Coordinates of N, CA and C in Angstrom, one line a residue:
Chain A
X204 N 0.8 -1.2 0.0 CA 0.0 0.0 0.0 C 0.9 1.3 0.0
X205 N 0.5 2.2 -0.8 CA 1.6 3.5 -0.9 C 1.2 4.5 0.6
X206 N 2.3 4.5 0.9 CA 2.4 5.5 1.9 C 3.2 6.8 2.0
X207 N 3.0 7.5 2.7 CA 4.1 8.9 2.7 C 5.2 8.3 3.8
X208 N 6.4 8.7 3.5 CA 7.5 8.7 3.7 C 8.2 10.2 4.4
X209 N 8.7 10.1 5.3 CA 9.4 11.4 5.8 C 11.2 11.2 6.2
X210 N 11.7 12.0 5.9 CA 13.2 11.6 6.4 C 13.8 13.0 7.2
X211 N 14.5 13.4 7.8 CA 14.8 11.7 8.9 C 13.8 11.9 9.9
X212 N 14.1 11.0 10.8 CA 13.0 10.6 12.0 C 13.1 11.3 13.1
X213 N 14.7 11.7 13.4 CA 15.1 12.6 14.2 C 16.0 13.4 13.7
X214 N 15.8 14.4 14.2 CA 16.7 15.9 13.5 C 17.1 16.2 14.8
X215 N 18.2 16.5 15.3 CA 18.6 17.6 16.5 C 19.6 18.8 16.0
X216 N 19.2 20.1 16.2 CA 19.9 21.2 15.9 C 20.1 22.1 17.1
X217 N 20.9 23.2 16.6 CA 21.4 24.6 17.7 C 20.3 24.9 17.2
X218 N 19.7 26.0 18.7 CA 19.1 26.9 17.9 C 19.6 28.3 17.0
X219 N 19.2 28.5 15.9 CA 19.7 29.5 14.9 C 20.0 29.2 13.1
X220 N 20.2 27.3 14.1 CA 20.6 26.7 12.3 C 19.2 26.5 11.6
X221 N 19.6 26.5 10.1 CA 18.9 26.5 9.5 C 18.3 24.7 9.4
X222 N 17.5 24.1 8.9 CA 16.6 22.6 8.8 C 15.9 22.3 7.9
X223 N 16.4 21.7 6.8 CA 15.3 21.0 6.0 C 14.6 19.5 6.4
X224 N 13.3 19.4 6.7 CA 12.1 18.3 6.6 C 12.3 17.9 5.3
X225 N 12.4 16.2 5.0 CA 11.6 15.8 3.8 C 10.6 15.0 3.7
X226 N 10.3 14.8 2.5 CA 8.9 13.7 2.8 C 8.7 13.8 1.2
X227 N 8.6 12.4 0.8 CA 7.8 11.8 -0.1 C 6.4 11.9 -0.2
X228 N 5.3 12.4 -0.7 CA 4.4 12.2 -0.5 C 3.8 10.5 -1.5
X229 N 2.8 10.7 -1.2 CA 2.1 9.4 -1.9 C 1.9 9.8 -3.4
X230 N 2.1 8.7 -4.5 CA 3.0 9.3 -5.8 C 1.7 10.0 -7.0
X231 N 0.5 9.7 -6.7 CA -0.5 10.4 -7.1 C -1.4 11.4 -6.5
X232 N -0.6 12.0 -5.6 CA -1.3 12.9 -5.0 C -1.2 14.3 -5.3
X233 N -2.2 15.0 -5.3 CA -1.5 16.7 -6.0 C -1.6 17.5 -5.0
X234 N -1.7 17.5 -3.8 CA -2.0 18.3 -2.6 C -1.2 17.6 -1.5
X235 N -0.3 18.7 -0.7 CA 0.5 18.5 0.3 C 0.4 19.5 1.5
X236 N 0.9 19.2 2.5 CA 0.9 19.7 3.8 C 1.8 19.6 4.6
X237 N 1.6 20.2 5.8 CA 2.7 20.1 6.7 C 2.1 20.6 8.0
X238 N 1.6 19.1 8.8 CA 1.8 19.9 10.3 C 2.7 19.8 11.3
X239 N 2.3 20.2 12.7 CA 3.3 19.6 13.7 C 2.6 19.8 14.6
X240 N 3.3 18.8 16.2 CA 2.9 18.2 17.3 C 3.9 18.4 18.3
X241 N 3.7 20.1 19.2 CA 4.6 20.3 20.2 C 4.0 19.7 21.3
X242 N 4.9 18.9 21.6 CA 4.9 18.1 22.9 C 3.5 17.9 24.0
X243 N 2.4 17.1 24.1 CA 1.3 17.6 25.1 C 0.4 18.2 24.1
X244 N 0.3 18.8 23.5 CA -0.5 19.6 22.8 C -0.7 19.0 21.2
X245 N -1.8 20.2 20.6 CA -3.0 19.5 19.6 C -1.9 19.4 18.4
X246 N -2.2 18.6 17.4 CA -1.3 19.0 16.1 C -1.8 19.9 15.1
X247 N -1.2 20.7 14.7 CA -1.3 21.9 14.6 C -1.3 21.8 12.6
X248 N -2.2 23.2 12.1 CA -1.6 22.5 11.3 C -0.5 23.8 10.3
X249 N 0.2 23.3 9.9 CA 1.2 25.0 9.2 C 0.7 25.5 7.7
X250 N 0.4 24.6 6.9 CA 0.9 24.8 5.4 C 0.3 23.5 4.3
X251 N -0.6 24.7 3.2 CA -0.9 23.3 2.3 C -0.6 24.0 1.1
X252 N -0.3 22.9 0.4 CA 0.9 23.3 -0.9 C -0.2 22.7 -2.3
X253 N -0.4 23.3 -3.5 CA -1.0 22.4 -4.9 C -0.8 23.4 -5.7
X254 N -0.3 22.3 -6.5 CA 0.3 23.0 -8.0 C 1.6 24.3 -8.0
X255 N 2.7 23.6 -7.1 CA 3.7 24.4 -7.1 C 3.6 25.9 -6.4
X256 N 2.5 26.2 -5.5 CA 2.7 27.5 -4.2 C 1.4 27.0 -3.5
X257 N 1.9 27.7 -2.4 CA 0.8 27.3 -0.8 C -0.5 27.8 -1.2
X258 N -1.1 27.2 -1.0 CA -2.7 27.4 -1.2 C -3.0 28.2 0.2
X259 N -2.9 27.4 1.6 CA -3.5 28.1 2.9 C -2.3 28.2 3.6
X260 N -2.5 29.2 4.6 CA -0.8 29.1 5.6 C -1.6 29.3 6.9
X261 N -1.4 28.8 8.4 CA -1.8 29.3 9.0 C -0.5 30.3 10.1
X262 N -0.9 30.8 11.3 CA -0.4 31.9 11.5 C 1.1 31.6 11.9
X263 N 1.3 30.2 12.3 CA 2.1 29.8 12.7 C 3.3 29.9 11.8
X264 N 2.6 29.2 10.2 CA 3.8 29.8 8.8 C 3.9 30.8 9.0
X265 N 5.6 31.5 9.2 CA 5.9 32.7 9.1 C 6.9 32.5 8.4
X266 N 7.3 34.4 8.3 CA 8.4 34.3 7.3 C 9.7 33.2 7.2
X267 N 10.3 32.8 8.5 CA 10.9 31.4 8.8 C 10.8 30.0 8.0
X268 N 9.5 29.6 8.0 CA 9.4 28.6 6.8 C 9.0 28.6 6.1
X269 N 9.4 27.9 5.0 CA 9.1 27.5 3.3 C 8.9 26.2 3.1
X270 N 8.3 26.3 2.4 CA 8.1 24.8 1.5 C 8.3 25.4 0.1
X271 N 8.9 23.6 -0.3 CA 9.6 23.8 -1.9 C 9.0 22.3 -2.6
X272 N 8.7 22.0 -3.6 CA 9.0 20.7 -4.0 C 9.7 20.8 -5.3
X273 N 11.3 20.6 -4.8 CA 12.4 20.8 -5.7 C 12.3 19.6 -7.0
X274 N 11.6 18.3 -6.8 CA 11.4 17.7 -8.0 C 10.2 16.9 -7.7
X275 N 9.8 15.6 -8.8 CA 9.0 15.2 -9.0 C 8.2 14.7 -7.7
X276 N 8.9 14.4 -6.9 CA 8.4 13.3 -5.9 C 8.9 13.5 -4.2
X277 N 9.5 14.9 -3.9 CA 9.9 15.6 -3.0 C 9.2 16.5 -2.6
X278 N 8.9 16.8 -1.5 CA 8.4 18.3 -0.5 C 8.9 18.4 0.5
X279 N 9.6 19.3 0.8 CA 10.5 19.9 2.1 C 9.5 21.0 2.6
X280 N 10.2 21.1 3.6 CA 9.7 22.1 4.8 C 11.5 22.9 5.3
X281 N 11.4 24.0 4.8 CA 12.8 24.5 5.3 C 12.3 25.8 7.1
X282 N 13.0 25.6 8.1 CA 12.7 26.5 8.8 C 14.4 26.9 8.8
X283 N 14.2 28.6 8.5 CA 15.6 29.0 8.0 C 16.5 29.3 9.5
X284 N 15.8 29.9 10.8 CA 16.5 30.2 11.7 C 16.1 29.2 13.2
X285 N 16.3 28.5 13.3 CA 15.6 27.4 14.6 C 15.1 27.8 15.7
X286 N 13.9 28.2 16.1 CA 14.4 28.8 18.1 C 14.1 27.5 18.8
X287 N 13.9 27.7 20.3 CA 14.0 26.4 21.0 C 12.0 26.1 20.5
X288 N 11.3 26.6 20.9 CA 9.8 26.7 20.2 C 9.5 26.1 19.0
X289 N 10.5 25.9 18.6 CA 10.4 25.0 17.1 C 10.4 23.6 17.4
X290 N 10.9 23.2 18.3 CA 10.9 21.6 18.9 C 9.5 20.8 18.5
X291 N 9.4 20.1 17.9 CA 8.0 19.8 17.5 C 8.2 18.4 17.1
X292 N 7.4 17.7 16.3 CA 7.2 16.5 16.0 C 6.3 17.0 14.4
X293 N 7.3 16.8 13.7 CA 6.4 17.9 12.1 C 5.7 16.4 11.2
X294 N 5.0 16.7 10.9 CA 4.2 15.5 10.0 C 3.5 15.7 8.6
X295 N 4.0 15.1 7.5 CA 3.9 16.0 6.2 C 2.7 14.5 5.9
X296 N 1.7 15.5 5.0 CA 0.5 14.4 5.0 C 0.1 15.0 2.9
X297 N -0.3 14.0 2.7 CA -0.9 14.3 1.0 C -2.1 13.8 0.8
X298 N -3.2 14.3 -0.1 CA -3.8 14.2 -0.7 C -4.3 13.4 -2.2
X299 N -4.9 13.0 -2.6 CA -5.7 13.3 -3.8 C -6.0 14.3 -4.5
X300 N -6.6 14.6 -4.0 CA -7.6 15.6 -4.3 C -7.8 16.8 -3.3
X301 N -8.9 18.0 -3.6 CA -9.1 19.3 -2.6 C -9.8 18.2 -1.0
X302 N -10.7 17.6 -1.6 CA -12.0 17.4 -0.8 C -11.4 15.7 -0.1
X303 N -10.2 15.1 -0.5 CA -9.9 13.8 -0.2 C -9.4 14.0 1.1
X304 N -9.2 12.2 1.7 CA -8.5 12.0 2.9 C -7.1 12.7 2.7
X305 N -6.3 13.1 3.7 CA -5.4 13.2 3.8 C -4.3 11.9 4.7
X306 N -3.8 11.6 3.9 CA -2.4 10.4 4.7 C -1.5 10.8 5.1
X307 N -1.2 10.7 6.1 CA 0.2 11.3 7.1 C 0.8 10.5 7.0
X308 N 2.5 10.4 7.1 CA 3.8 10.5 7.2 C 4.1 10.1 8.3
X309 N 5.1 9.2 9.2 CA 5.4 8.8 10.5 C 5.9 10.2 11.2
X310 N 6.2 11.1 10.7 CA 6.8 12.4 11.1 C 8.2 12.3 11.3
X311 N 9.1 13.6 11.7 CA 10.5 14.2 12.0 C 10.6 14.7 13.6
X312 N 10.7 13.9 14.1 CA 10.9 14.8 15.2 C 12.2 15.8 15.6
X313 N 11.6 17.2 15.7 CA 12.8 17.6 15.3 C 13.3 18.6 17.1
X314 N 14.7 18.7 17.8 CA 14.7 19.2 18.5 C 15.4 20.0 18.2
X315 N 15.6 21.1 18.7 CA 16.3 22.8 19.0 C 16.7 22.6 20.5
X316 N 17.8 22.9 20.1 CA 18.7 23.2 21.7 C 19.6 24.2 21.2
Chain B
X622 N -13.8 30.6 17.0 CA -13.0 30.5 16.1 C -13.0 28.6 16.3
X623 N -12.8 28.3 15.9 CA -12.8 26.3 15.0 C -11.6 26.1 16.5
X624 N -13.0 24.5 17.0 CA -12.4 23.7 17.9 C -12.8 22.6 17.9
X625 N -11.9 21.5 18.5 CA -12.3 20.1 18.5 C -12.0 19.7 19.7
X626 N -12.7 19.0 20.8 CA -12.4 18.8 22.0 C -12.7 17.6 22.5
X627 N -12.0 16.7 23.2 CA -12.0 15.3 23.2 C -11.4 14.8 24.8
X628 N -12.0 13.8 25.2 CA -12.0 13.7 26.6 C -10.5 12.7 26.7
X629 N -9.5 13.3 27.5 CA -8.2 12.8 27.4 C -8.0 11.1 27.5
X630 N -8.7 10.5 28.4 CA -8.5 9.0 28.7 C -9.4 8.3 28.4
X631 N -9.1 6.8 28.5 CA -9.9 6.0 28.5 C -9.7 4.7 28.4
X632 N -10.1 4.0 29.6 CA -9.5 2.4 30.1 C -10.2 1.6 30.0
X633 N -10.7 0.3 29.3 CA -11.4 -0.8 28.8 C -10.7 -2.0 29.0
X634 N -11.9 -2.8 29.4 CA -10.9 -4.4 29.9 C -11.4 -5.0 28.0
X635 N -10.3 -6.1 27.5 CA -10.5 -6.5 27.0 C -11.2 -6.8 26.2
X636 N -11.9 -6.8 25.1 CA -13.5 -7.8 24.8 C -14.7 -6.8 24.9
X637 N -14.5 -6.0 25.4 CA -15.7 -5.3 25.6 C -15.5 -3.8 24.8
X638 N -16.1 -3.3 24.5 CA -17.1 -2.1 23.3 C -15.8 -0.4 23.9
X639 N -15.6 -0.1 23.4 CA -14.7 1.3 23.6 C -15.7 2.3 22.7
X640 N -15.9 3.3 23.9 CA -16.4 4.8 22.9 C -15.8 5.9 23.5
X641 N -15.3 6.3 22.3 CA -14.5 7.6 22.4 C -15.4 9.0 21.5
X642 N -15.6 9.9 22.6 CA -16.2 11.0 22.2 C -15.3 12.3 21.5
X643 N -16.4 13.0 20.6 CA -15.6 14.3 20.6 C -16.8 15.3 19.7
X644 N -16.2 16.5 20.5 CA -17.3 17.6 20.0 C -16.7 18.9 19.0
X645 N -17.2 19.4 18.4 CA -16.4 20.3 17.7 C -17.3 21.8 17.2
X646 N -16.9 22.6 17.3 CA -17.6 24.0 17.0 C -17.8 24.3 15.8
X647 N -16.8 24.2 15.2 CA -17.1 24.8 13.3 C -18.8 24.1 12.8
X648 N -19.2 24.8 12.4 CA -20.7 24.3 11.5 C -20.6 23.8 10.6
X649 N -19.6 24.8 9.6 CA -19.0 24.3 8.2 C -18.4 23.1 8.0
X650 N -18.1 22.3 8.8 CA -17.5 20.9 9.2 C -18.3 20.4 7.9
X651 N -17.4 19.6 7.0 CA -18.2 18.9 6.1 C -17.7 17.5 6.0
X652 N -16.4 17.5 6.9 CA -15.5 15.8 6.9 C -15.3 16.0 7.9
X653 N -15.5 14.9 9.0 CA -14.7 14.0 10.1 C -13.8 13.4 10.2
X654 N -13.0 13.0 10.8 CA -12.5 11.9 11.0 C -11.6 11.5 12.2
X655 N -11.4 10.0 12.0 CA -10.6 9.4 13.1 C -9.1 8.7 13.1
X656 N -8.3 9.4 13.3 CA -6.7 8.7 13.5 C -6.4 8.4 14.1
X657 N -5.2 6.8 14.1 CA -4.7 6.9 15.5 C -3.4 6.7 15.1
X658 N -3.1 7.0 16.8 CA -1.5 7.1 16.7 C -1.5 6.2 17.4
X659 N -0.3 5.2 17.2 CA 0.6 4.2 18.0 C 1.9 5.2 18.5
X660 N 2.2 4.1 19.4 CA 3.8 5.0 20.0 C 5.1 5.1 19.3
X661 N 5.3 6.1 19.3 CA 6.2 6.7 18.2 C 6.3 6.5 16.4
X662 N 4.9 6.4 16.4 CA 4.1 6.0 14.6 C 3.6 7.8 14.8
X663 N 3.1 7.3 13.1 CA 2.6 8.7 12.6 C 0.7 8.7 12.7
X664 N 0.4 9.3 12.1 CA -1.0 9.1 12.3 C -1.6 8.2 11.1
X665 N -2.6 7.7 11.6 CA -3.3 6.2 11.0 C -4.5 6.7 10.3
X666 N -5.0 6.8 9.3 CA -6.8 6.9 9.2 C -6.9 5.8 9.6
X667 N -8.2 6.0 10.4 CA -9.3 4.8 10.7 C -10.5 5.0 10.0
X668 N -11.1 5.8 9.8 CA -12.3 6.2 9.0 C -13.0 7.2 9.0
X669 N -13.9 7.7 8.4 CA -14.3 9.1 8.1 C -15.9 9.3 7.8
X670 N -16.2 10.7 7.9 CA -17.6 10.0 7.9 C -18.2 11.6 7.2
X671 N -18.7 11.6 6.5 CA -19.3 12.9 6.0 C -20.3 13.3 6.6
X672 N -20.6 15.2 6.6 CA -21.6 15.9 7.2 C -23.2 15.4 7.4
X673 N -23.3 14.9 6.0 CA -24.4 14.5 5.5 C -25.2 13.2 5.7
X674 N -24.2 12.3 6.8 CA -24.0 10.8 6.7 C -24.8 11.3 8.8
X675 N -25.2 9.9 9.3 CA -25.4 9.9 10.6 C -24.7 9.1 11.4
X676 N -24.3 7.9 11.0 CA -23.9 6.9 11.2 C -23.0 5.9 9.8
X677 N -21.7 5.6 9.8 CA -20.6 4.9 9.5 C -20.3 3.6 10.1
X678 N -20.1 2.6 9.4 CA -19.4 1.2 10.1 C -18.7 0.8 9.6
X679 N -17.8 0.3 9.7 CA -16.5 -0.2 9.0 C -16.0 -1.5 10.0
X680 N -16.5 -2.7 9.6 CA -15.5 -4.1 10.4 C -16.3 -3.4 12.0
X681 N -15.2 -3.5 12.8 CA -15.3 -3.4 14.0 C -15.6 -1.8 14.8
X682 N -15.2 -1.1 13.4 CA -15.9 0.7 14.0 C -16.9 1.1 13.8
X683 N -17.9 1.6 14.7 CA -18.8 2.5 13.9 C -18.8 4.3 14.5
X684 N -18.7 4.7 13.6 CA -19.0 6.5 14.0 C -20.3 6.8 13.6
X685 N -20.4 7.7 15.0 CA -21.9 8.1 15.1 C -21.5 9.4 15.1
X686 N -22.4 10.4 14.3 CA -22.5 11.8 14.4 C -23.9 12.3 14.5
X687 N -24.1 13.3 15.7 CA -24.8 14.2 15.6 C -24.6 15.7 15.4
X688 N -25.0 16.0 14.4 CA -24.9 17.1 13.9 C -25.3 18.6 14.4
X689 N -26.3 18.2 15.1 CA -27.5 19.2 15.9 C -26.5 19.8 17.6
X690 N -26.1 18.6 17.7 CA -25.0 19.0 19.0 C -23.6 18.8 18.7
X691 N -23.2 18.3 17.6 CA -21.8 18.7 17.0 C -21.0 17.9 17.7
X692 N -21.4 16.4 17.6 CA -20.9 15.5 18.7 C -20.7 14.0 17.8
X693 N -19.3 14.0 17.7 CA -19.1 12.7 17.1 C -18.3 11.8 17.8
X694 N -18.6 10.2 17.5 CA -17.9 9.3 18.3 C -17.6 8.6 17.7
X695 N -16.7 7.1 18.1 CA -16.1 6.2 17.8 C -16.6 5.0 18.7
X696 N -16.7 4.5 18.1 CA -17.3 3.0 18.9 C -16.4 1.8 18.0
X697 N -15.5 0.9 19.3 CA -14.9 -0.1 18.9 C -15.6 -1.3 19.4
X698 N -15.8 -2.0 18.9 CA -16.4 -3.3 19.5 C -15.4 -4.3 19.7
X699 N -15.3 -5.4 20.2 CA -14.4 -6.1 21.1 C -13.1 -5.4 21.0
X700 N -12.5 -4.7 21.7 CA -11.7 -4.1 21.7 C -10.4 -4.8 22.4
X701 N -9.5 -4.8 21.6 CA -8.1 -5.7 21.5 C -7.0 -5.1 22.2
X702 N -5.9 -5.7 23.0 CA -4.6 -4.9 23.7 C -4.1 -4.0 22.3
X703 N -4.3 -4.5 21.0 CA -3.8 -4.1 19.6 C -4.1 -2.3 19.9
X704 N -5.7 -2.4 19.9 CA -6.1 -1.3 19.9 C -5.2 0.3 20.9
X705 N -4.6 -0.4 21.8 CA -4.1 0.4 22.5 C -3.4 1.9 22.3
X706 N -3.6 2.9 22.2 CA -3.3 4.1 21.2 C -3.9 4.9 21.8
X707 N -3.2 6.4 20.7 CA -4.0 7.6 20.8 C -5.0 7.9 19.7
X708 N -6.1 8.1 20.1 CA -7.2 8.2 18.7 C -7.2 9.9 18.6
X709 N -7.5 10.2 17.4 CA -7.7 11.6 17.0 C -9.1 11.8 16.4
X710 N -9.9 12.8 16.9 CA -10.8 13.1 16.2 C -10.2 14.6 14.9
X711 N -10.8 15.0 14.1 CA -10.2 15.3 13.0 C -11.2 16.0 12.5
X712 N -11.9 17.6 12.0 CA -12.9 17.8 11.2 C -12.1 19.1 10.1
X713 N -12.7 18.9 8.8 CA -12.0 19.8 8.0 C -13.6 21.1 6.6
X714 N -13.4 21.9 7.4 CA -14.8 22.3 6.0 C -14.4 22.3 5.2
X715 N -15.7 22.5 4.2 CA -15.1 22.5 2.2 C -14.5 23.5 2.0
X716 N -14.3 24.6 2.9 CA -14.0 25.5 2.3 C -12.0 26.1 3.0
X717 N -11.5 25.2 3.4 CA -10.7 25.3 4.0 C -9.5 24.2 3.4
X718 N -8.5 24.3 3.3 CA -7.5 22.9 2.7 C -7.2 21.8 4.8
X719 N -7.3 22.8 5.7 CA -6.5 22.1 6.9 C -7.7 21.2 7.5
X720 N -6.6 20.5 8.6 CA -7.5 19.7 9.4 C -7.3 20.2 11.1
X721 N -8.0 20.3 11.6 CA -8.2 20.8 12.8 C -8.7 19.5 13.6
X722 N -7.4 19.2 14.5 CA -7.6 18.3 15.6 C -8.1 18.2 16.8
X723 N -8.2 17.5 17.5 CA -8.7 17.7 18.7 C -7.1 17.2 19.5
X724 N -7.2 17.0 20.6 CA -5.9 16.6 21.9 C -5.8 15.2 21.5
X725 N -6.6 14.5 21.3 CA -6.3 13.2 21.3 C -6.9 12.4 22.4
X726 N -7.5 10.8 22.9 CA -7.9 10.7 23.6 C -6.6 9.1 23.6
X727 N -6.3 8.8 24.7 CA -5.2 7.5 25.1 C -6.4 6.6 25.0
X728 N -6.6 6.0 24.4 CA -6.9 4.2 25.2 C -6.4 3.0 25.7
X729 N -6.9 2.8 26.7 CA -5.9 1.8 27.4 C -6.7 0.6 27.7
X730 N -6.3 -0.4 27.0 CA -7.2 -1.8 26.9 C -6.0 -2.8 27.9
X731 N -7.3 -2.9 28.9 CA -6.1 -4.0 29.8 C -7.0 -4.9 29.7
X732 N -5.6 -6.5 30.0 CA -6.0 -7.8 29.6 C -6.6 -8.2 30.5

């Protein structure tokens, strides 16, 4: 069964460095995302990507991250300056379609120290 | 502003029926759903259920929605140590691309 894929599983950074998330999404899907899950709390969601620029961002996307999908079958999540608040558990999920389920990714857990 | 709220625990002996609640504010809600997470996995669809639907079954789930009090559930029937997880309740309107979660509820199925 096709699934989304995310690399790596763990990330640990300083805070200030820059981090790219990846993730494979599922290989017919035209809609992508990106949430995340700080510790105790709800998972959140950041960013949904179709047809090569973000369709919704919520407030949490700020100027800090990007999303790119540099080729056919890639989507990153770049957060360009790290703080410790970034420590999260990020989870990139795809689509079908506008109106389809979306499939999550095992996630990145990523820390900032 | 859009919330989903779900009752944090929930402990079940073996064999017997699991219902996990959750209520949500948005009206616009036009998809449900339910994920779960295992420990240190990503999130799982379990099943989904549209605005327009009242009731869903699938194998051993059924989600019940009411609409009128904005209150959906999950009902597992013989419920397995397998089952053991965090479930997500999940609603998204048409008119939005995100999914808006709830906390998650633990279940804990002892043998």
């Amino acid at each position: 069964e096709p699934e989304v894929t995310q690399t790596p599983s763990h990330q640990v950074t300083q805070m200030g460095q820059e981090v790219i998330l990846r993730c494979v999404p599922i290989s017919n899907h035209l809609y992508f995302y990106w949430y995340r899950q700080i510790l105790g709390q709800k998972v959140e969601f950041l960013v949904s990507f179709y047809n090569n620029e973000i369709s919704e961002k919520s407030e949490i996307f700020d100027d800090q991250f990007s999303v790119e999908r540099p080729d056919g079958s890639n989507f990153t999540l770049k957060i360009r300056s790290t703080k410790l608040e970034d420590s999260a558990m990020y989870f990139c999920a795809s689509s079908e379609g506008y109106s389809d389920t979306q499939y999550f990714g095992p996630g990145t857990r990523l820390t900032v120290l | 502003g859009e919330d989903v709220e779900q009752s944090l625990f929930l402990s079940v002996r073996e064999g017997d029926s699991s219902v996990i609640n959750c209520t949500y504010t948005d009206s616009s809600s036009t998809y449900l759903y339910w994920y779960k997470q295992e420990p240190g996995a990503g999130l799982q669809l379990l099943t989904y259920i549209f605005s327009n639907m009242d009731m869903k079954q699938d194998q051993r789930l059924t989600v019940l929605l009411n609409k009128k009090d904005k209150h959906l559930s999950l009902r597992i029937a013989d419920t397995q140590t397998g089952d053991s997880a965090i479930y997500f309740c999940a609603e998204k309107a048409d008119s939005s691309y995100k999914l808006i979660f709830g906390s998650g509820t633990r279940l804990l199925v002892r043998p």
